[in-house]
Amino acid sequence: MELDKMDENDWKYHGEGNKSLVVSHVQHPRVLRLLKYPAEDSENPPQTAEQAYRQIQNIVDFSSNVMSSLLGEKFIHSGEVVKLPLEFVRQLSIKVQHQRPAWRCDKVMDIYSGCALCLPNLTSPALHQPTHTPPLCIEIKPKCGFLPSPKHVSKDIKTKVCRYCMHQHYKVANGKWKRRSFYCPLDLFSGNRQRMHFAIKHLIEEPQNNFKVFKGGQCIYSSKEGSDESPDMNSLLHHLRPYFLHANNRINSHVTSKAVLNDFIQVLVNALLSSGGGDGGVVADRQAEGRSFCEASIFNKERIRHGSRGLPSDSVLFRILQTQMLDTLDIEGLYPLYRQVEQHLQDFPKERTRLQIEGPYNEAFLEKLQKCPAEDDGSVEYAVAKVRALETSVGALFASVSH
């Protein structure tokens, strides 16, 4: 990018989360991720430009030095920090404001620091060779793929029903979503093709904000929070049909919608189980631990024709699951440790640097994370390591799988 020639008209609103807003370039496969802060701080930014730069650089360092080692370099894009012209940022903020969801407008885009994270736009990948059909990008937020150990939870239900399925009832009750999703993460992470097919089918039927389909960079299938309307499955199948006309040796254009959907799901299952180029070994199934089935899943265990072999050890789902499982304590076991760290830093504020609370996220940080003792020795170092393990686990929890 030529930073001195930035034009807000070359960028469009792409989406946003709780802490950042993303815009994408209209021609090049690039996105900018900009910080947000509460609207009441719009006149007085909560941090300096230098602090904003450090915050974004920490994101890059954490991604490249920690998440990259845990998930694998081939699955991570860390991006780079860029310093943008302030006038460009201000005009961009004005341009995208009317496109933002109303419920997100309690926060505003950072227009004072000029700092942003530049990343490749995976919804519009640059292809080495032109194709007759635009590339498809499938975004999946798989959620937590295991049940917590009974050692650290007080409610027996938490060892039987996964967090996602419990939250579904809560989110429908408070009106965030109109319908419950029957997707269960434990089915997706099972490594069993039948269960994975079942999970993805229900993820497509009720995607909420966990499943999106992009075609040539444009979102063609997703859900809107609080909407009474179901996503248009027929429209999705219409878009997908040209990609599957010749699947399974078909030579005519008459393909049923059911066949297109099944072929599409099969492609996703194959991609999620594919080896990333390593040994491709298969891990033991977690069924022996009693943590591989969620009682809220409507998948009938009796339907399994072949036993689950587990996930290939070089697949993206296995990497995500292993990183999620760094959180061995669940929130009930972790909260007392969090309070211990909080109190320690209040008593000894200079310890923030030694304990690497705000980084740097380097090899030493990763080593502390991986070499944390299994049992609590009462030290603040143990407490800090477990709190950071949860943060890393949450990063994997919300990791998007794009193909």
Short mmCIF file of C-alpha atoms in Angstrom, two decimals:
data_model
loop_
_atom_site.label_atom_id
_atom_site.label_comp_id
_atom_site.label_asym_id
_atom_site.label_seq_id
_atom_site.Cartn_x
_atom_site.Cartn_y
_atom_site.Cartn_z
CA MET A 1 0.00 0.00 0.00
CA GLU A 2 1.13 3.53 -0.77
CA LEU A 3 0.29 5.12 2.56
CA ASP A 4 0.62 8.66 1.23
CA LYS A 5 -2.07 7.99 -1.39
CA MET A 6 -4.72 6.39 0.80
CA ASP A 7 -8.29 7.08 -0.36
CA GLU A 8 -11.29 6.10 1.79
CA ASN A 9 -13.27 5.36 -1.40
CA ASP A 10 -10.95 2.42 -2.09
CA TRP A 11 -12.13 0.72 1.11
CA LYS A 12 -15.44 -0.71 2.28
CA TYR A 13 -16.90 -1.91 5.57
CA HIS A 14 -16.22 -5.62 6.10
CA GLY A 15 -17.29 -6.36 9.68
CA GLU A 16 -16.43 -5.83 13.32
CA GLY A 17 -16.12 -7.48 16.70
CA ASN A 18 -16.03 -6.19 20.23
CA LYS A 19 -12.60 -4.56 20.02
CA SER A 20 -11.90 -3.85 16.35
CA LEU A 21 -13.48 -2.87 13.04
CA VAL A 22 -12.38 -4.28 9.68
CA VAL A 23 -12.46 -2.67 6.23
CA SER A 24 -11.44 -4.36 2.98
CA HIS A 25 -9.91 -2.94 -0.17
CA VAL A 26 -12.25 -2.92 -3.17
CA GLN A 27 -9.59 -4.21 -5.59
CA HIS A 28 -6.71 -5.80 -3.70
CA PRO A 29 -6.97 -8.74 -1.27
CA ARG A 30 -6.14 -6.68 1.81
CA VAL A 31 -7.99 -5.73 4.98
CA LEU A 32 -7.30 -3.18 7.70
CA ARG A 33 -8.23 -3.94 11.30
CA LEU A 34 -8.69 -0.77 13.36
CA LEU A 35 -9.14 -0.46 17.12
CA LYS A 36 -12.41 0.64 18.73
CA TYR A 37 -13.18 2.20 22.09
CA PRO A 38 -16.33 3.30 23.99
CA ALA A 39 -18.31 6.12 22.36
CA GLU A 40 -18.11 8.21 25.53
CA ASP A 41 -14.33 8.39 24.99
CA SER A 42 -14.68 9.70 21.42
CA GLU A 43 -13.38 13.17 22.36
CA ASN A 44 -10.68 11.91 24.72
CA PRO A 45 -9.01 8.75 23.40
CA PRO A 46 -8.17 6.30 26.21
CA GLN A 47 -4.59 5.79 25.02
CA THR A 48 -1.82 7.57 23.14
CA ALA A 49 -0.76 6.79 19.58
CA GLU A 50 2.31 5.02 20.95
CA GLN A 51 0.15 2.86 23.24
CA ALA A 52 -2.19 2.01 20.36
CA TYR A 53 0.79 1.00 18.23
CA ARG A 54 2.12 -1.19 21.04
CA GLN A 55 -1.29 -2.81 21.52
CA ILE A 56 -1.50 -3.81 17.86
CA GLN A 57 2.14 -4.90 17.77
CA ASN A 58 1.39 -7.15 20.74
CA ILE A 59 -1.38 -8.77 18.67
CA VAL A 60 1.11 -9.41 15.87
CA ASP A 61 3.74 -10.77 18.27
CA PHE A 62 1.24 -13.02 20.05
CA SER A 63 0.02 -14.38 16.72
CA SER A 64 3.46 -14.94 15.18
CA ASN A 65 5.30 -16.21 18.27
CA VAL A 66 2.60 -18.02 20.25
CA MET A 67 -0.41 -18.97 18.13
CA SER A 68 1.77 -19.76 15.12
CA SER A 69 3.76 -22.28 17.18
CA LEU A 70 0.61 -23.87 18.58
CA LEU A 71 -1.57 -23.93 15.46
CA GLY A 72 1.16 -24.12 12.82
CA GLU A 73 2.56 -21.40 10.57
CA LYS A 74 0.53 -22.61 7.58
CA PHE A 75 -2.70 -21.80 9.46
CA ILE A 76 -1.74 -18.34 10.73
CA HIS A 77 -1.55 -14.88 9.14
CA SER A 78 -0.07 -12.46 11.65
CA GLY A 79 -0.12 -9.31 9.51
CA GLU A 80 1.82 -6.11 10.16
CA VAL A 81 1.21 -2.83 11.94
CA VAL A 82 0.78 0.18 9.64
CA LYS A 83 0.60 3.90 10.42
CA LEU A 84 -2.14 5.55 8.38
CA PRO A 85 -2.73 9.23 7.53
CA LEU A 86 -5.12 10.63 10.15
CA GLU A 87 -7.29 12.42 7.59
CA PHE A 88 -7.79 9.13 5.72
CA VAL A 89 -8.81 7.39 8.96
CA ARG A 90 -11.30 10.15 9.84
CA GLN A 91 -12.91 10.13 6.40
CA LEU A 92 -13.04 6.32 6.48
CA SER A 93 -14.81 6.42 9.85
CA ILE A 94 -17.45 8.76 8.44
CA LYS A 95 -17.92 6.59 5.35
CA VAL A 96 -18.48 3.28 7.18
CA GLN A 97 -20.54 4.63 10.07
CA HIS A 98 -23.93 4.14 8.36
CA GLN A 99 -23.02 0.56 7.41
CA ARG A 100 -22.36 -0.53 10.98
CA PRO A 101 -24.99 -2.52 12.93
CA ALA A 102 -26.81 -0.23 15.36
CA TRP A 103 -26.01 -2.46 18.34
CA ARG A 104 -22.28 -2.09 17.61
CA CYS A 105 -22.36 1.72 17.67
CA ASP A 106 -21.78 1.95 21.42
CA LYS A 107 -18.13 1.97 20.37
CA VAL A 108 -16.35 4.18 17.84
CA MET A 109 -13.40 3.63 15.56
CA ASP A 110 -10.02 4.93 16.71
CA ILE A 111 -9.41 8.04 14.59
CA TYR A 112 -6.58 9.52 16.66
CA SER A 113 -3.69 7.06 16.57
CA GLY A 114 -3.66 6.23 12.85
CA CYS A 115 -2.56 2.69 13.74
CA ALA A 116 -4.03 -0.41 12.11
CA LEU A 117 -3.26 -4.06 11.46
CA CYS A 118 -2.91 -4.95 7.77
CA LEU A 119 -3.79 -8.53 6.83
CA PRO A 120 -4.55 -10.57 3.70
CA ASN A 121 -8.25 -10.76 2.83
CA LEU A 122 -8.89 -14.51 2.91
CA THR A 123 -12.45 -14.04 1.65
CA SER A 124 -10.98 -12.95 -1.68
CA PRO A 125 -7.79 -14.97 -2.14
CA ALA A 126 -5.34 -14.08 -4.89
CA LEU A 127 -5.35 -17.04 -7.31
CA HIS A 128 -2.32 -18.19 -9.25
CA GLN A 129 -4.53 -19.05 -12.23
CA PRO A 130 -7.87 -17.55 -13.31
CA THR A 131 -10.95 -19.76 -12.92
CA HIS A 132 -14.40 -19.81 -14.52
CA THR A 133 -16.03 -19.50 -11.12
CA PRO A 134 -15.02 -17.03 -8.38
CA PRO A 135 -13.20 -18.59 -5.42
CA LEU A 136 -15.28 -19.59 -2.42
CA CYS A 137 -14.23 -18.90 1.15
CA ILE A 138 -15.98 -20.68 4.02
CA GLU A 139 -15.64 -19.16 7.48
CA ILE A 140 -16.30 -21.46 10.44
CA LYS A 141 -16.03 -20.49 14.10
CA PRO A 142 -15.98 -23.99 15.60
CA LYS A 143 -16.30 -23.05 19.32
CA CYS A 144 -15.08 -25.23 22.21
CA GLY A 145 -14.58 -28.86 21.21
CA PHE A 146 -14.35 -30.64 24.57
CA LEU A 147 -16.08 -31.02 27.94
CA PRO A 148 -14.28 -29.82 31.09
CA SER A 149 -12.84 -32.24 33.61
CA PRO A 150 -15.19 -32.91 36.57
CA LYS A 151 -12.28 -32.06 38.89
CA HIS A 152 -12.75 -28.31 38.53
CA VAL A 153 -16.51 -27.82 38.04
CA SER A 154 -19.23 -27.65 40.68
CA LYS A 155 -22.20 -28.40 38.39
CA ASP A 156 -22.40 -31.94 37.05
CA ILE A 157 -24.25 -30.71 33.94
CA LYS A 158 -21.06 -29.01 32.72
CA THR A 159 -19.40 -32.42 32.36
CA LYS A 160 -22.27 -33.69 30.19
CA VAL A 161 -23.44 -30.73 28.07
CA CYS A 162 -21.01 -28.53 26.18
CA ARG A 163 -20.73 -24.77 26.71
CA TYR A 164 -22.06 -23.98 23.22
CA CYS A 165 -25.24 -26.02 23.59
CA MET A 166 -25.96 -24.51 27.01
CA HIS A 167 -25.44 -21.00 25.63
CA GLN A 168 -27.91 -21.70 22.82
CA HIS A 169 -30.78 -21.91 25.30
CA TYR A 170 -29.61 -18.72 27.01
CA LYS A 171 -29.21 -16.74 23.76
CA VAL A 172 -32.65 -17.74 22.50
CA ALA A 173 -34.20 -16.88 25.88
CA ASN A 174 -32.73 -13.36 25.89
CA GLY A 175 -33.63 -12.72 22.24
CA LYS A 176 -30.15 -12.62 20.73
CA TRP A 177 -31.19 -15.40 18.34
CA LYS A 178 -34.72 -16.40 17.38
CA ARG A 179 -33.99 -20.08 16.94
CA ARG A 180 -31.72 -22.59 18.60
CA SER A 181 -28.90 -24.03 16.53
CA PHE A 182 -28.58 -27.82 16.68
CA TYR A 183 -24.90 -27.62 15.79
CA CYS A 184 -22.68 -29.15 18.48
CA PRO A 185 -18.91 -28.51 18.45
CA LEU A 186 -18.14 -31.93 19.91
CA ASP A 187 -19.62 -33.54 16.81
CA LEU A 188 -17.41 -31.41 14.55
CA PHE A 189 -14.26 -32.15 16.57
CA SER A 190 -15.02 -35.88 16.81
CA GLY A 191 -13.09 -36.88 13.68
CA ASN A 192 -16.01 -39.16 12.77
CA ARG A 193 -17.22 -38.29 9.28
CA GLN A 194 -20.88 -38.96 10.05
CA ARG A 195 -20.87 -36.72 13.10
CA MET A 196 -18.92 -34.02 11.28
CA HIS A 197 -21.34 -34.11 8.34
CA PHE A 198 -24.24 -33.87 10.79
CA ALA A 199 -22.63 -30.92 12.61
CA ILE A 200 -21.88 -28.92 9.47
CA LYS A 201 -25.39 -29.52 8.10
CA HIS A 202 -26.88 -27.94 11.24
CA LEU A 203 -24.30 -25.17 11.19
CA ILE A 204 -25.45 -24.29 7.67
CA GLU A 205 -29.13 -24.48 8.57
CA GLU A 206 -28.72 -22.09 11.54
CA PRO A 207 -25.37 -20.34 11.03
CA GLN A 208 -25.81 -17.51 13.56
CA ASN A 209 -22.41 -15.80 13.49
CA ASN A 210 -20.44 -19.06 13.30
CA PHE A 211 -20.70 -19.85 9.58
CA LYS A 212 -20.36 -17.61 6.53
CA VAL A 213 -19.85 -18.22 2.82
CA PHE A 214 -18.01 -15.72 0.63
CA LYS A 215 -17.94 -15.80 -3.16
CA GLY A 216 -15.34 -13.65 -4.85
CA GLY A 217 -15.00 -11.63 -1.66
CA GLN A 218 -18.75 -11.00 -1.24
CA CYS A 219 -20.67 -12.57 1.65
CA ILE A 220 -23.46 -14.64 0.10
CA TYR A 221 -24.64 -16.53 3.19
CA SER A 222 -24.81 -15.59 6.88
CA SER A 223 -27.22 -14.72 9.69
CA LYS A 224 -28.09 -11.40 11.28
CA GLU A 225 -28.48 -11.19 15.04
CA GLY A 226 -32.06 -10.83 16.23
CA SER A 227 -33.50 -11.27 12.74
CA ASP A 228 -36.77 -13.16 12.33
CA GLU A 229 -35.71 -14.30 8.87
CA SER A 230 -33.85 -17.55 8.30
CA PRO A 231 -30.86 -17.38 5.94
CA ASP A 232 -31.81 -18.20 2.35
CA MET A 233 -30.64 -21.76 1.84
CA ASN A 234 -32.04 -21.89 -1.72
CA SER A 235 -29.98 -18.85 -2.66
CA LEU A 236 -26.85 -20.50 -1.23
CA LEU A 237 -27.48 -23.69 -3.21
CA HIS A 238 -28.03 -21.62 -6.36
CA HIS A 239 -24.59 -20.06 -5.87
CA LEU A 240 -22.99 -23.45 -5.13
CA ARG A 241 -24.54 -25.42 -7.99
CA PRO A 242 -21.98 -24.45 -10.70
CA TYR A 243 -19.17 -25.72 -8.48
CA PHE A 244 -20.65 -29.23 -8.26
CA LEU A 245 -22.07 -29.91 -11.72
CA HIS A 246 -19.27 -32.34 -12.50
CA ALA A 247 -18.92 -33.85 -9.04
CA ASN A 248 -19.09 -37.64 -8.76
CA ASN A 249 -18.73 -37.98 -12.57
CA ARG A 250 -21.93 -36.09 -13.32
CA ILE A 251 -22.11 -34.96 -16.93
CA ASN A 252 -25.45 -33.17 -17.01
CA SER A 253 -26.73 -30.04 -15.36
CA HIS A 254 -29.56 -31.76 -13.47
CA VAL A 255 -28.28 -31.88 -9.90
CA THR A 256 -30.70 -31.97 -6.98
CA SER A 257 -30.35 -29.43 -4.20
CA LYS A 258 -29.83 -32.26 -1.74
CA ALA A 259 -26.92 -33.59 -3.81
CA VAL A 260 -25.31 -30.13 -4.02
CA LEU A 261 -25.61 -29.68 -0.24
CA ASN A 262 -24.17 -33.13 0.49
CA ASP A 263 -21.27 -32.57 -1.92
CA PHE A 264 -20.58 -29.17 -0.36
CA ILE A 265 -20.53 -30.61 3.16
CA GLN A 266 -18.29 -33.45 2.03
CA VAL A 267 -15.76 -30.96 0.65
CA LEU A 268 -15.70 -29.18 4.02
CA VAL A 269 -15.29 -32.43 5.97
CA ASN A 270 -12.41 -33.47 3.69
CA ALA A 271 -10.72 -30.09 4.10
CA LEU A 272 -11.06 -30.16 7.90
CA LEU A 273 -9.62 -33.68 8.08
CA SER A 274 -6.85 -33.10 5.57
CA SER A 275 -3.23 -33.21 6.64
CA GLY A 276 -1.36 -29.94 6.60
CA GLY A 277 1.73 -31.58 5.17
CA GLY A 278 3.10 -33.28 8.31
CA ASP A 279 2.92 -36.89 9.40
CA GLY A 280 -0.88 -36.92 9.26
CA GLY A 281 -1.04 -39.39 12.15
CA VAL A 282 -4.33 -40.12 13.87
CA VAL A 283 -4.81 -39.49 17.56
CA ALA A 284 -6.70 -41.65 19.97
CA ASP A 285 -10.40 -40.97 20.29
CA ARG A 286 -11.47 -39.07 23.42
CA GLN A 287 -14.45 -41.34 23.98
CA ALA A 288 -12.50 -43.26 26.63
CA GLU A 289 -12.27 -40.08 28.66
CA GLY A 290 -16.03 -39.58 28.44
CA ARG A 291 -15.50 -36.11 27.00
CA SER A 292 -16.30 -36.66 23.32
CA PHE A 293 -20.13 -36.71 23.41
CA CYS A 294 -22.45 -33.91 24.45
CA GLU A 295 -25.80 -35.05 25.84
CA ALA A 296 -27.51 -32.06 24.20
CA SER A 297 -26.44 -33.13 20.70
CA ILE A 298 -29.32 -34.60 18.74
CA PHE A 299 -26.95 -36.89 16.85
CA ASN A 300 -27.94 -40.49 17.52
CA LYS A 301 -24.87 -42.42 18.64
CA GLU A 302 -26.43 -45.62 17.33
CA ARG A 303 -26.15 -44.23 13.78
CA ILE A 304 -22.36 -44.42 13.79
CA ARG A 305 -21.49 -47.14 11.31
CA HIS A 306 -17.75 -46.97 11.95
CA GLY A 307 -15.97 -46.09 15.16
CA SER A 308 -14.34 -42.66 15.38
CA ARG A 309 -10.63 -42.73 14.66
CA GLY A 310 -10.04 -39.27 16.04
CA LEU A 311 -8.64 -36.24 14.26
CA PRO A 312 -5.49 -36.43 12.11
CA SER A 313 -2.72 -34.87 14.21
CA ASP A 314 -1.72 -32.46 11.44
CA SER A 315 -5.25 -31.23 10.70
CA VAL A 316 -6.34 -27.73 11.57
CA LEU A 317 -9.13 -28.99 13.85
CA PHE A 318 -6.70 -31.08 15.90
CA ARG A 319 -4.36 -28.09 16.30
CA ILE A 320 -7.26 -25.89 17.41
CA LEU A 321 -8.52 -28.51 19.87
CA GLN A 322 -5.09 -29.04 21.43
CA THR A 323 -4.73 -25.29 21.92
CA GLN A 324 -8.22 -25.02 23.41
CA MET A 325 -7.31 -27.75 25.88
CA LEU A 326 -4.54 -25.62 27.38
CA ASP A 327 -7.44 -24.42 29.52
CA THR A 328 -7.59 -27.40 31.86
CA LEU A 329 -9.32 -25.63 34.75
CA ASP A 330 -12.55 -24.19 33.34
CA ILE A 331 -13.58 -20.74 34.57
CA GLU A 332 -14.43 -22.08 38.05
CA GLY A 333 -10.91 -23.34 38.65
CA LEU A 334 -9.32 -20.35 36.97
CA TYR A 335 -11.12 -17.45 38.64
CA PRO A 336 -9.37 -17.81 42.05
CA LEU A 337 -6.03 -17.77 40.21
CA TYR A 338 -7.07 -14.65 38.31
CA ARG A 339 -7.91 -12.93 41.60
CA GLN A 340 -4.52 -14.03 42.98
CA VAL A 341 -2.74 -12.40 40.03
CA GLU A 342 -4.90 -9.28 40.31
CA GLN A 343 -4.07 -8.88 44.02
CA HIS A 344 -0.37 -9.54 43.45
CA LEU A 345 -0.16 -6.80 40.81
CA GLN A 346 -1.95 -4.38 43.08
CA ASP A 347 0.57 -5.08 45.83
CA PHE A 348 3.60 -5.21 43.52
CA PRO A 349 2.83 -3.20 40.35
CA LYS A 350 6.42 -3.40 39.09
CA GLU A 351 5.99 -7.18 38.74
CA ARG A 352 3.96 -6.61 35.55
CA THR A 353 7.18 -6.48 33.54
CA ARG A 354 8.80 -9.59 35.02
CA LEU A 355 5.61 -11.61 34.63
CA GLN A 356 5.18 -10.38 31.04
CA ILE A 357 1.60 -9.27 31.64
CA GLU A 358 1.69 -6.96 28.60
CA GLY A 359 4.28 -8.99 26.72
CA PRO A 360 6.69 -9.20 25.09
CA TYR A 361 5.13 -12.26 23.48
CA ASN A 362 8.35 -14.02 22.55
CA GLU A 363 9.87 -17.50 22.84
CA ALA A 364 10.35 -17.07 26.59
CA PHE A 365 6.63 -16.32 26.98
CA LEU A 366 5.69 -19.44 24.98
CA GLU A 367 8.10 -21.57 27.03
CA LYS A 368 6.48 -20.43 30.28
CA LEU A 369 3.08 -21.28 28.83
CA GLN A 370 4.10 -24.77 27.75
CA LYS A 371 6.14 -25.67 30.85
CA CYS A 372 3.54 -24.68 33.41
CA PRO A 373 3.39 -27.37 36.16
CA ALA A 374 0.32 -29.59 36.18
CA GLU A 375 -0.47 -28.96 39.85
CA ASP A 376 -0.89 -25.63 41.63
CA ASP A 377 2.25 -24.89 43.66
CA GLY A 378 0.76 -21.71 45.08
CA SER A 379 3.12 -19.43 43.15
CA VAL A 380 2.02 -16.35 41.26
CA GLU A 381 3.99 -17.68 38.28
CA TYR A 382 1.68 -20.72 38.15
CA ALA A 383 -1.40 -18.47 38.39
CA VAL A 384 -0.15 -16.17 35.62
CA ALA A 385 0.66 -19.13 33.34
CA LYS A 386 -2.84 -20.58 33.79
CA VAL A 387 -4.52 -17.21 33.12
CA ARG A 388 -2.44 -16.79 29.95
CA ALA A 389 -3.26 -20.37 28.94
CA LEU A 390 -6.95 -19.45 29.10
CA GLU A 391 -6.36 -16.40 26.90
CA THR A 392 -4.56 -18.58 24.37
CA SER A 393 -7.33 -21.17 24.56
CA VAL A 394 -9.94 -18.47 23.94
CA GLY A 395 -7.94 -17.36 20.91
CA ALA A 396 -8.29 -20.90 19.55
CA LEU A 397 -11.93 -21.02 20.65
CA PHE A 398 -12.80 -18.18 18.30
CA ALA A 399 -10.32 -19.06 15.60
CA SER A 400 -11.95 -18.96 12.19
CA VAL A 401 -11.27 -21.85 9.83
CA SER A 402 -11.30 -20.59 6.25
CA HIS A 403 -10.92 -22.75 3.14
#
